[in-house]
PDB file of C-alpha atoms in Angstrom:
ATOM      1  CA  MET G   1       0.000   0.000   0.000  1.00 95.00           C
ATOM      2  CA  LYS G   2       1.217   3.521  -0.860  1.00 98.00           C
ATOM      3  CA  ILE G   3       0.257   5.980   1.850  1.00 98.00           C
ATOM      4  CA  LEU G   4       0.344   9.791   1.748  1.00 98.00           C
ATOM      5  CA  ILE G   5       0.227  11.659   5.063  1.00 98.00           C
ATOM      6  CA  THR G   6      -0.360  15.359   5.666  1.00 98.00           C
ATOM      7  CA  ASN G   7      -1.574  17.640   8.459  1.00 97.00           C
ATOM      8  CA  ASP G   8      -2.202  21.272   9.311  1.00 94.00           C
ATOM      9  CA  ASP G   9       0.065  21.562  12.374  1.00 94.00           C
ATOM     10  CA  GLY G  10       3.275  21.459  10.363  1.00 95.00           C
ATOM     11  CA  ILE G  11       5.749  18.787   9.332  1.00 97.00           C
ATOM     12  CA  GLY G  12       7.510  18.879  12.697  1.00 95.00           C
ATOM     13  CA  SER G  13       4.427  18.207  14.797  1.00 96.00           C
ATOM     14  CA  ASN G  14       4.305  15.316  17.228  1.00 96.00           C
ATOM     15  CA  GLY G  15       1.038  14.030  15.746  1.00 97.00           C
ATOM     16  CA  ILE G  16       2.283  13.508  12.197  1.00 98.00           C
ATOM     17  CA  ILE G  17       5.355  11.679  13.485  1.00 98.00           C
ATOM     18  CA  ARG G  18       3.229   9.283  15.548  1.00 98.00           C
ATOM     19  CA  LEU G  19       0.841   8.728  12.643  1.00 98.00           C
ATOM     20  CA  SER G  20       3.736   7.985  10.284  1.00 98.00           C
ATOM     21  CA  GLU G  21       5.113   5.382  12.707  1.00 98.00           C
ATOM     22  CA  ALA G  22       1.749   3.620  12.741  1.00 98.00           C
ATOM     23  CA  ALA G  23       1.222   3.868   8.979  1.00 98.00           C
ATOM     24  CA  LYS G  24       4.596   2.245   8.209  1.00 97.00           C
ATOM     25  CA  LYS G  25       3.105  -1.072   9.261  1.00 96.00           C
ATOM     26  CA  LEU G  26       0.651  -0.878   6.350  1.00 98.00           C
ATOM     27  CA  GLY G  27       3.000   0.085   3.535  1.00 97.00           C
ATOM     28  CA  ASP G  28       5.301   2.718   2.034  1.00 98.00           C
ATOM     29  CA  VAL G  29       4.795   6.206   3.465  1.00 98.00           C
ATOM     30  CA  TRP G  30       5.251   9.649   1.962  1.00 98.00           C
ATOM     31  CA  VAL G  31       4.749  12.774   4.072  1.00 98.00           C
ATOM     32  CA  VAL G  32       3.884  16.060   2.392  1.00 98.00           C
ATOM     33  CA  ALA G  33       3.021  18.628   5.036  1.00 97.00           C
ATOM     34  CA  PRO G  34       3.106  22.389   5.598  1.00 96.00           C
ATOM     35  CA  GLU G  35       6.377  23.880   6.767  1.00 91.00           C
ATOM     36  CA  SER G  36       4.540  25.473   9.717  1.00 85.00           C
ATOM     37  CA  GLN G  37       1.128  25.850  11.339  1.00 84.00           C
ATOM     38  CA  ARG G  38      -1.789  26.083   8.868  1.00 85.00           C
ATOM     39  CA  SER G  39      -4.863  25.519  11.038  1.00 82.00           C
ATOM     40  CA  ALA G  40      -8.350  26.752  10.026  1.00 75.00           C
ATOM     41  CA  GLN G  41      -7.413  26.910   6.325  1.00 72.00           C
ATOM     42  CA  SER G  42     -10.324  24.620   5.445  1.00 78.00           C
ATOM     43  CA  HIS G  43     -10.115  23.336   1.819  1.00 84.00           C
ATOM     44  CA  ARG G  44      -8.214  26.353   0.539  1.00 83.00           C
ATOM     45  CA  ILE G  45      -5.743  25.850  -2.330  1.00 87.00           C
ATOM     46  CA  THR G  46      -3.159  28.250  -3.755  1.00 88.00           C
ATOM     47  CA  LEU G  47      -4.055  29.952  -7.032  1.00 91.00           C
ATOM     48  CA  ARG G  48      -2.468  32.722  -9.120  1.00 91.00           C
ATOM     49  CA  HIS G  49       0.932  32.350  -7.497  1.00 92.00           C
ATOM     50  CA  SER G  50       3.313  29.506  -6.841  1.00 94.00           C
ATOM     51  CA  PHE G  51       4.342  27.644  -3.727  1.00 93.00           C
ATOM     52  CA  ASP G  52       7.383  25.514  -2.939  1.00 94.00           C
ATOM     53  CA  ALA G  53       8.064  21.998  -1.696  1.00 96.00           C
ATOM     54  CA  TRP G  54      11.379  20.485  -0.680  1.00 97.00           C
ATOM     55  CA  GLU G  55      12.734  17.290   0.827  1.00 96.00           C
ATOM     56  CA  GLU G  56      12.945  17.443   4.591  1.00 95.00           C
ATOM     57  CA  GLU G  57      14.641  15.303   7.199  1.00 95.00           C
ATOM     58  CA  PHE G  58      12.062  13.272   9.093  1.00 97.00           C
ATOM     59  CA  PRO G  59      12.528  11.306  12.318  1.00 97.00           C
ATOM     60  CA  VAL G  60      10.759   8.152  11.114  1.00 97.00           C
ATOM     61  CA  GLU G  61      13.056   5.789   9.259  1.00 96.00           C
ATOM     62  CA  GLY G  62      12.032   4.921   5.721  1.00 96.00           C
ATOM     63  CA  VAL G  63       9.508   7.757   5.348  1.00 97.00           C
ATOM     64  CA  LYS G  64      10.031  10.090   2.407  1.00 97.00           C
ATOM     65  CA  ALA G  65       9.155  13.596   3.614  1.00 98.00           C
ATOM     66  CA  TYR G  66       8.564  16.942   1.930  1.00 98.00           C
ATOM     67  CA  ALA G  67       7.802  20.297   3.519  1.00 97.00           C
ATOM     68  CA  CYS G  68       5.538  22.685   1.610  1.00 96.00           C
ATOM     69  CA  SER G  69       4.939  26.424   1.747  1.00 95.00           C
ATOM     70  CA  GLY G  70       1.326  25.960   0.648  1.00 94.00           C
ATOM     71  CA  THR G  71      -1.845  24.868   2.394  1.00 95.00           C
ATOM     72  CA  PRO G  72      -2.707  21.353   3.606  1.00 96.00           C
ATOM     73  CA  ALA G  73      -4.937  20.883   0.563  1.00 95.00           C
ATOM     74  CA  ASP G  74      -2.012  21.971  -1.638  1.00 96.00           C
ATOM     75  CA  CYS G  75       0.088  19.296   0.064  1.00 97.00           C
ATOM     76  CA  VAL G  76      -2.437  16.626  -0.854  1.00 97.00           C
ATOM     77  CA  ARG G  77      -2.713  17.821  -4.440  1.00 96.00           C
ATOM     78  CA  ILE G  78       1.025  17.787  -5.137  1.00 96.00           C
ATOM     79  CA  GLY G  79       1.414  14.570  -3.160  1.00 97.00           C
ATOM     80  CA  VAL G  80      -1.192  12.844  -5.309  1.00 97.00           C
ATOM     81  CA  LEU G  81      -0.351  14.467  -8.633  1.00 95.00           C
ATOM     82  CA  ASN G  82       3.421  14.976  -8.459  1.00 95.00           C
ATOM     83  CA  ILE G  83       5.222  13.255  -5.590  1.00 96.00           C
ATOM     84  CA  VAL G  84       3.850   9.789  -4.823  1.00 97.00           C
ATOM     85  CA  PRO G  85       4.611   7.540  -7.830  1.00 94.00           C
ATOM     86  CA  GLY G  86       1.390   6.554  -9.525  1.00 93.00           C
ATOM     87  CA  LYS G  87      -1.233   7.398  -6.955  1.00 92.00           C
ATOM     88  CA  PRO G  88      -1.601   6.796  -3.203  1.00 97.00           C
ATOM     89  CA  ASP G  89      -3.891   4.008  -2.092  1.00 97.00           C
ATOM     90  CA  LEU G  90      -4.596   5.787   1.177  1.00 98.00           C
ATOM     91  CA  VAL G  91      -4.360   9.352   2.483  1.00 98.00           C
ATOM     92  CA  LEU G  92      -4.128  10.137   6.194  1.00 98.00           C
ATOM     93  CA  SER G  93      -4.543  13.601   7.692  1.00 98.00           C
ATOM     94  CA  GLY G  94      -3.377  14.329  11.242  1.00 92.00           C
ATOM     95  CA  ILE G  95      -2.992  13.543  14.014  1.00 98.00           C
ATOM     96  CA  ASN G  96      -4.387  17.007  14.628  1.00 96.00           C
ATOM     97  CA  TYR G  97      -3.697  18.836  17.899  1.00 95.00           C
ATOM     98  CA  GLY G  98      -7.316  19.585  18.834  1.00 93.00           C
ATOM     99  CA  PHE G  99     -10.661  17.964  18.052  1.00 93.00           C
ATOM    100  CA  ASN G 100     -12.166  18.174  14.575  1.00 94.00           C
ATOM    101  CA  VAL G 101     -15.819  17.614  15.362  1.00 93.00           C
ATOM    102  CA  ALA G 102     -19.207  19.307  15.020  1.00 91.00           C
ATOM    103  CA  THR G 103     -19.494  22.390  12.826  1.00 86.00           C
ATOM    104  CA  ASP G 104     -15.794  23.160  13.315  1.00 85.00           C
ATOM    105  CA  LEU G 105     -15.217  20.722  10.443  1.00 89.00           C
ATOM    106  CA  GLN G 106     -16.057  23.496   7.992  1.00 89.00           C
ATOM    107  CA  TYR G 107     -12.979  25.450   9.156  1.00 89.00           C
ATOM    108  CA  SER G 108     -10.633  22.516   9.705  1.00 91.00           C
ATOM    109  CA  ALA G 109      -7.648  22.187   7.402  1.00 93.00           C
ATOM    110  CA  THR G 110      -7.186  18.646   8.693  1.00 96.00           C
ATOM    111  CA  ALA G 111     -10.618  17.864   7.276  1.00 95.00           C
ATOM    112  CA  GLY G 112     -10.027  20.100   4.246  1.00 95.00           C
ATOM    113  CA  ALA G 113      -6.921  18.130   3.267  1.00 96.00           C
ATOM    114  CA  ALA G 114      -8.811  14.874   3.766  1.00 97.00           C
ATOM    115  CA  PHE G 115     -11.709  16.114   1.631  1.00 96.00           C
ATOM    116  CA  GLU G 116      -9.253  17.049  -1.121  1.00 95.00           C
ATOM    117  CA  ALA G 117      -7.962  13.473  -1.124  1.00 96.00           C
ATOM    118  CA  ALA G 118     -11.512  12.127  -1.230  1.00 96.00           C
ATOM    119  CA  PHE G 119     -12.236  14.485  -4.123  1.00 94.00           C
ATOM    120  CA  GLN G 120      -9.232  12.926  -5.880  1.00 93.00           C
ATOM    121  CA  GLY G 121     -10.888   9.520  -5.420  1.00 94.00           C
ATOM    122  CA  ILE G 122      -8.597   8.241  -2.659  1.00 97.00           C
ATOM    123  CA  HIS G 123      -9.656   6.453   0.510  1.00 98.00           C
ATOM    124  CA  THR G 124      -9.001   8.859   3.382  1.00 98.00           C
ATOM    125  CA  ILE G 125      -8.960   8.992   7.175  1.00 98.00           C
ATOM    126  CA  ALA G 126      -8.636  12.110   9.342  1.00 98.00           C
ATOM    127  CA  PHE G 127      -7.293  11.697  12.875  1.00 98.00           C
ATOM    128  CA  SER G 128      -7.556  14.276  15.668  1.00 97.00           C
ATOM    129  CA  GLU G 129      -7.109  14.349  19.424  1.00 97.00           C
ATOM    130  CA  ASP G 130      -7.796  16.728  22.273  1.00 94.00           C
ATOM    131  CA  ALA G 131      -5.429  19.692  22.529  1.00 92.00           C
ATOM    132  CA  CYS G 132      -3.501  18.417  25.528  1.00 93.00           C
ATOM    133  CA  ASP G 133      -0.404  16.408  26.317  1.00 92.00           C
ATOM    134  CA  ILE G 134      -2.188  13.173  27.254  1.00 95.00           C
ATOM    135  CA  HIS G 135      -1.911  10.732  24.333  1.00 97.00           C
ATOM    136  CA  GLU G 136      -2.721   7.475  26.129  1.00 97.00           C
ATOM    137  CA  VAL G 137      -6.038   6.857  24.360  1.00 98.00           C
ATOM    138  CA  THR G 138      -4.646   7.755  20.940  1.00 98.00           C
ATOM    139  CA  ASP G 139      -1.650   5.495  21.437  1.00 97.00           C
ATOM    140  CA  ARG G 140      -3.922   2.640  22.534  1.00 98.00           C
ATOM    141  CA  TYR G 141      -6.399   2.759  19.639  1.00 98.00           C
ATOM    142  CA  LEU G 142      -4.577   4.450  16.724  1.00 98.00           C
ATOM    143  CA  GLN G 143      -3.034   1.339  15.174  1.00 98.00           C
ATOM    144  CA  GLU G 144      -6.199  -0.697  15.623  1.00 97.00           C
ATOM    145  CA  LEU G 145      -8.437   1.886  13.968  1.00 98.00           C
ATOM    146  CA  LEU G 146      -5.937   2.646  11.211  1.00 98.00           C
ATOM    147  CA  GLU G 147      -5.669  -1.003  10.226  1.00 97.00           C
ATOM    148  CA  GLU G 148      -9.463  -1.380  10.337  1.00 97.00           C
ATOM    149  CA  LEU G 149     -10.614   1.792   8.564  1.00 98.00           C
ATOM    150  CA  ALA G 150      -7.957   1.619   5.851  1.00 98.00           C
ATOM    151  CA  TYR G 151      -9.956  -1.253   4.351  1.00 97.00           C
ATOM    152  CA  VAL G 152     -13.570  -0.259   5.090  1.00 97.00           C
ATOM    153  CA  PRO G 153     -15.029   1.392   1.967  1.00 94.00           C
ATOM    154  CA  ILE G 154     -17.000   4.616   2.041  1.00 95.00           C
ATOM    155  CA  GLU G 155     -18.720   6.667  -0.646  1.00 93.00           C
ATOM    156  CA  HIS G 156     -16.975   9.104  -2.995  1.00 91.00           C
ATOM    157  CA  ASN G 157     -16.334  12.481  -1.307  1.00 92.00           C
ATOM    158  CA  GLN G 158     -16.637  10.955   2.163  1.00 96.00           C
ATOM    159  CA  ILE G 159     -13.898  10.619   4.768  1.00 97.00           C
ATOM    160  CA  TRP G 160     -13.482   8.636   7.946  1.00 98.00           C
ATOM    161  CA  ASN G 161     -13.215  11.097  10.834  1.00 98.00           C
ATOM    162  CA  VAL G 162     -11.668   9.826  14.073  1.00 98.00           C
ATOM    163  CA  ASN G 163     -11.288  11.828  17.295  1.00 98.00           C
ATOM    164  CA  PHE G 164      -9.509  10.668  20.442  1.00 98.00           C
ATOM    165  CA  PRO G 165     -10.339  12.092  23.889  1.00 97.00           C
ATOM    166  CA  GLY G 166      -7.526  13.572  25.958  1.00 96.00           C
ATOM    167  CA  CYS G 167      -8.264  11.641  29.124  1.00 97.00           C
ATOM    168  CA  PRO G 168      -6.083   8.984  30.768  1.00 97.00           C
ATOM    169  CA  LEU G 169      -6.627   5.531  29.274  1.00 98.00           C
ATOM    170  CA  SER G 170      -8.202   4.371  32.526  1.00 97.00           C
ATOM    171  CA  GLU G 171     -10.993   6.932  32.031  1.00 98.00           C
ATOM    172  CA  CYS G 172     -11.686   6.146  28.369  1.00 98.00           C
ATOM    173  CA  LYS G 173     -14.959   4.253  27.871  1.00 98.00           C
ATOM    174  CA  GLY G 174     -14.006   2.714  24.525  1.00 97.00           C
ATOM    175  CA  ILE G 175     -14.999   3.410  20.909  1.00 98.00           C
ATOM    176  CA  LEU G 176     -18.316   4.750  19.641  1.00 98.00           C
ATOM    177  CA  ARG G 177     -18.865   4.149  15.941  1.00 97.00           C
ATOM    178  CA  ASP G 178     -21.250   5.653  13.401  1.00 97.00           C
ATOM    179  CA  ARG G 179     -21.122   9.029  15.130  1.00 97.00           C
ATOM    180  CA  ARG G 180     -22.798  11.748  13.099  1.00 96.00           C
ATOM    181  CA  VAL G 181     -21.385  15.260  12.888  1.00 94.00           C
ATOM    182  CA  CYS G 182     -22.903  17.364  15.647  1.00 93.00           C
ATOM    183  CA  THR G 183     -24.805  20.462  14.542  1.00 90.00           C
ATOM    184  CA  ASN G 184     -23.729  22.277  17.704  1.00 82.00           C
ATOM    185  CA  ARG G 185     -20.552  24.327  17.712  1.00 77.00           C
ATOM    186  CA  MET G 186     -17.356  23.387  19.515  1.00 74.00           C
ATOM    187  CA  PHE G 187     -17.045  27.020  20.541  1.00 70.00           C
ATOM    188  CA  TYR G 188     -19.851  29.513  20.961  1.00 64.00           C
ATOM    189  CA  LYS G 189     -20.342  33.214  21.666  1.00 57.00           C
ATOM    190  CA  ASP G 190     -17.499  34.015  19.300  1.00 66.00           C
ATOM    191  CA  THR G 191     -16.321  37.572  19.762  1.00 76.00           C
ATOM    192  CA  TYR G 192     -13.329  39.590  18.632  1.00 81.00           C
ATOM    193  CA  ASP G 193     -11.063  41.420  21.031  1.00 82.00           C
ATOM    194  CA  GLU G 194     -10.115  44.833  19.672  1.00 86.00           C
ATOM    195  CA  SER G 195      -6.956  46.864  20.117  1.00 89.00           C
ATOM    196  CA  GLU G 196      -5.921  50.136  18.505  1.00 88.00           C
ATOM    197  CA  GLY G 197      -2.558  50.360  16.784  1.00 81.00           C
ATOM    198  CA  PRO G 198      -0.354  53.452  16.513  1.00 84.00           C
ATOM    199  CA  ASP G 199      -1.215  53.796  12.833  1.00 86.00           C
ATOM    200  CA  GLY G 200      -4.929  54.136  13.586  1.00 85.00           C
ATOM    201  CA  ARG G 201      -5.812  50.625  12.489  1.00 90.00           C
ATOM    202  CA  THR G 202      -7.916  48.329  14.661  1.00 89.00           C
ATOM    203  CA  THR G 203      -6.550  44.838  15.375  1.00 87.00           C
ATOM    204  CA  TYR G 204      -9.009  41.978  15.935  1.00 84.00           C
ATOM    205  CA  MET G 205      -8.339  38.645  17.663  1.00 82.00           C
ATOM    206  CA  VAL G 206     -11.025  35.959  17.824  1.00 80.00           C
ATOM    207  CA  ASN G 207     -12.104  34.872  21.298  1.00 78.00           C
ATOM    208  CA  GLY G 208     -14.754  32.217  22.012  1.00 72.00           C
ATOM    209  CA  LYS G 209     -16.047  30.102  24.863  1.00 74.00           C
ATOM    210  CA  ARG G 210     -15.936  26.312  24.749  1.00 75.00           C
ATOM    211  CA  ASN G 211     -19.273  24.573  24.396  1.00 76.00           C
ATOM    212  CA  PHE G 212     -19.977  21.528  26.560  1.00 78.00           C
ATOM    213  CA  ILE G 213     -23.453  20.674  25.256  1.00 82.00           C
ATOM    214  CA  ALA G 214     -23.846  18.180  22.412  1.00 89.00           C
ATOM    215  CA  GLU G 215     -26.576  16.170  20.735  1.00 92.00           C
ATOM    216  CA  GLU G 216     -26.885  12.439  21.333  1.00 94.00           C
ATOM    217  CA  ASP G 217     -25.120  10.004  18.960  1.00 96.00           C
ATOM    218  CA  THR G 218     -22.717  12.697  17.734  1.00 95.00           C
ATOM    219  CA  ASP G 219     -18.969  13.081  17.518  1.00 95.00           C
ATOM    220  CA  LEU G 220     -18.946  15.962  19.993  1.00 94.00           C
ATOM    221  CA  LYS G 221     -20.999  14.062  22.556  1.00 95.00           C
ATOM    222  CA  ALA G 222     -18.650  11.066  22.265  1.00 96.00           C
ATOM    223  CA  VAL G 223     -15.445  12.956  23.007  1.00 95.00           C
ATOM    224  CA  PHE G 224     -17.112  14.942  25.798  1.00 93.00           C
ATOM    225  CA  GLU G 225     -17.894  11.611  27.475  1.00 96.00           C
ATOM    226  CA  ASN G 226     -14.360  10.202  26.976  1.00 97.00           C
ATOM    227  CA  TYR G 227     -15.137   7.904  24.059  1.00 98.00           C
ATOM    228  CA  VAL G 228     -13.162   7.594  20.835  1.00 98.00           C
ATOM    229  CA  SER G 229     -15.449   8.938  18.112  1.00 98.00           C
ATOM    230  CA  VAL G 230     -15.503   7.227  14.693  1.00 98.00           C
ATOM    231  CA  GLY G 231     -17.781   8.442  11.949  1.00 97.00           C
ATOM    232  CA  VAL G 232     -18.104   9.474   8.319  1.00 97.00           C
ATOM    233  CA  ALA G 233     -18.072  13.106   7.219  1.00 95.00           C
ATOM    234  CA  ASN G 234     -19.355  14.298   3.856  1.00 93.00           C
ATOM    235  CA  ASN G 235     -17.883  16.887   1.535  1.00 86.00           C
ATOM    236  CA  ILE G 236     -20.213  19.514   0.103  1.00 71.00           C
ATOM    237  CA  THR G 237     -20.828  17.593  -3.134  1.00 64.00           C
TER     238      THR G 237
END
C-alpha cells in the first residue's frame, strides 16, 4: 500500500510523526506537510501564485518527507499528482492537535486536506485528538483503527473522521462508531477582542467560549464523554 500523510500543524508536529510510525506497518509512506502551522485553512488551495516543496529530514526511518509552503490541501494535491509515484492508495490527515468535530469541520484544514484526497478519489482517514499532552487513548487505539478503517469502503467524497479524547486511558470508555457530525458548535459566543494600533488601524483577535453541550449520537458528545469517536463526514458535493 502507498500511503500519503499530511496535516495542518506542520511537518515537525508530534502528531504527524506518531501517525507515520503507525502507517509504516501498512505500507510505504510519503509525508507532504506544511512547513509550519496552517490551522483553520479549510479546503483552501493556492491559485495565481506559486508555492514551494522540498525534501525534509524526518525522524521516522524509511519515510520520504517533503515540507511545503502551501496549504494542507495543496500538500495533498502535489502529493497525489506529483510526488507519490502513480497514486496513493490511502491518504491520512493528522494527528491534529485539537478535536475536529461538530461544525468546526467546515474550518478545519485537517478535514479540508482529507476532503481534497476524497475528491481525488482516494480512501481517506482524518485523525484528531484533544489539545492536551495526554496521548494514552490515541496510542492505545490508533493502530487498531488505522488497520481497520484503511480497508472499510466509504462513498466518494466521504472521509473517515476519528477523534480521540484527551483523558487517561483508565478513564476512556471505549470506541463509539457511526457518530454523526454534531450540529452544535465546539465554541460559541465568538467575539473579537479589539486593540488600537499606533497607525490608527484596529486589530481583531477571535475569542470564544468552549461549548460543553452536544446532541446524542454525535462526535462531539462522544469525546465529551471520553469515548473515541468514529464516523463518516461528507464533503459539500
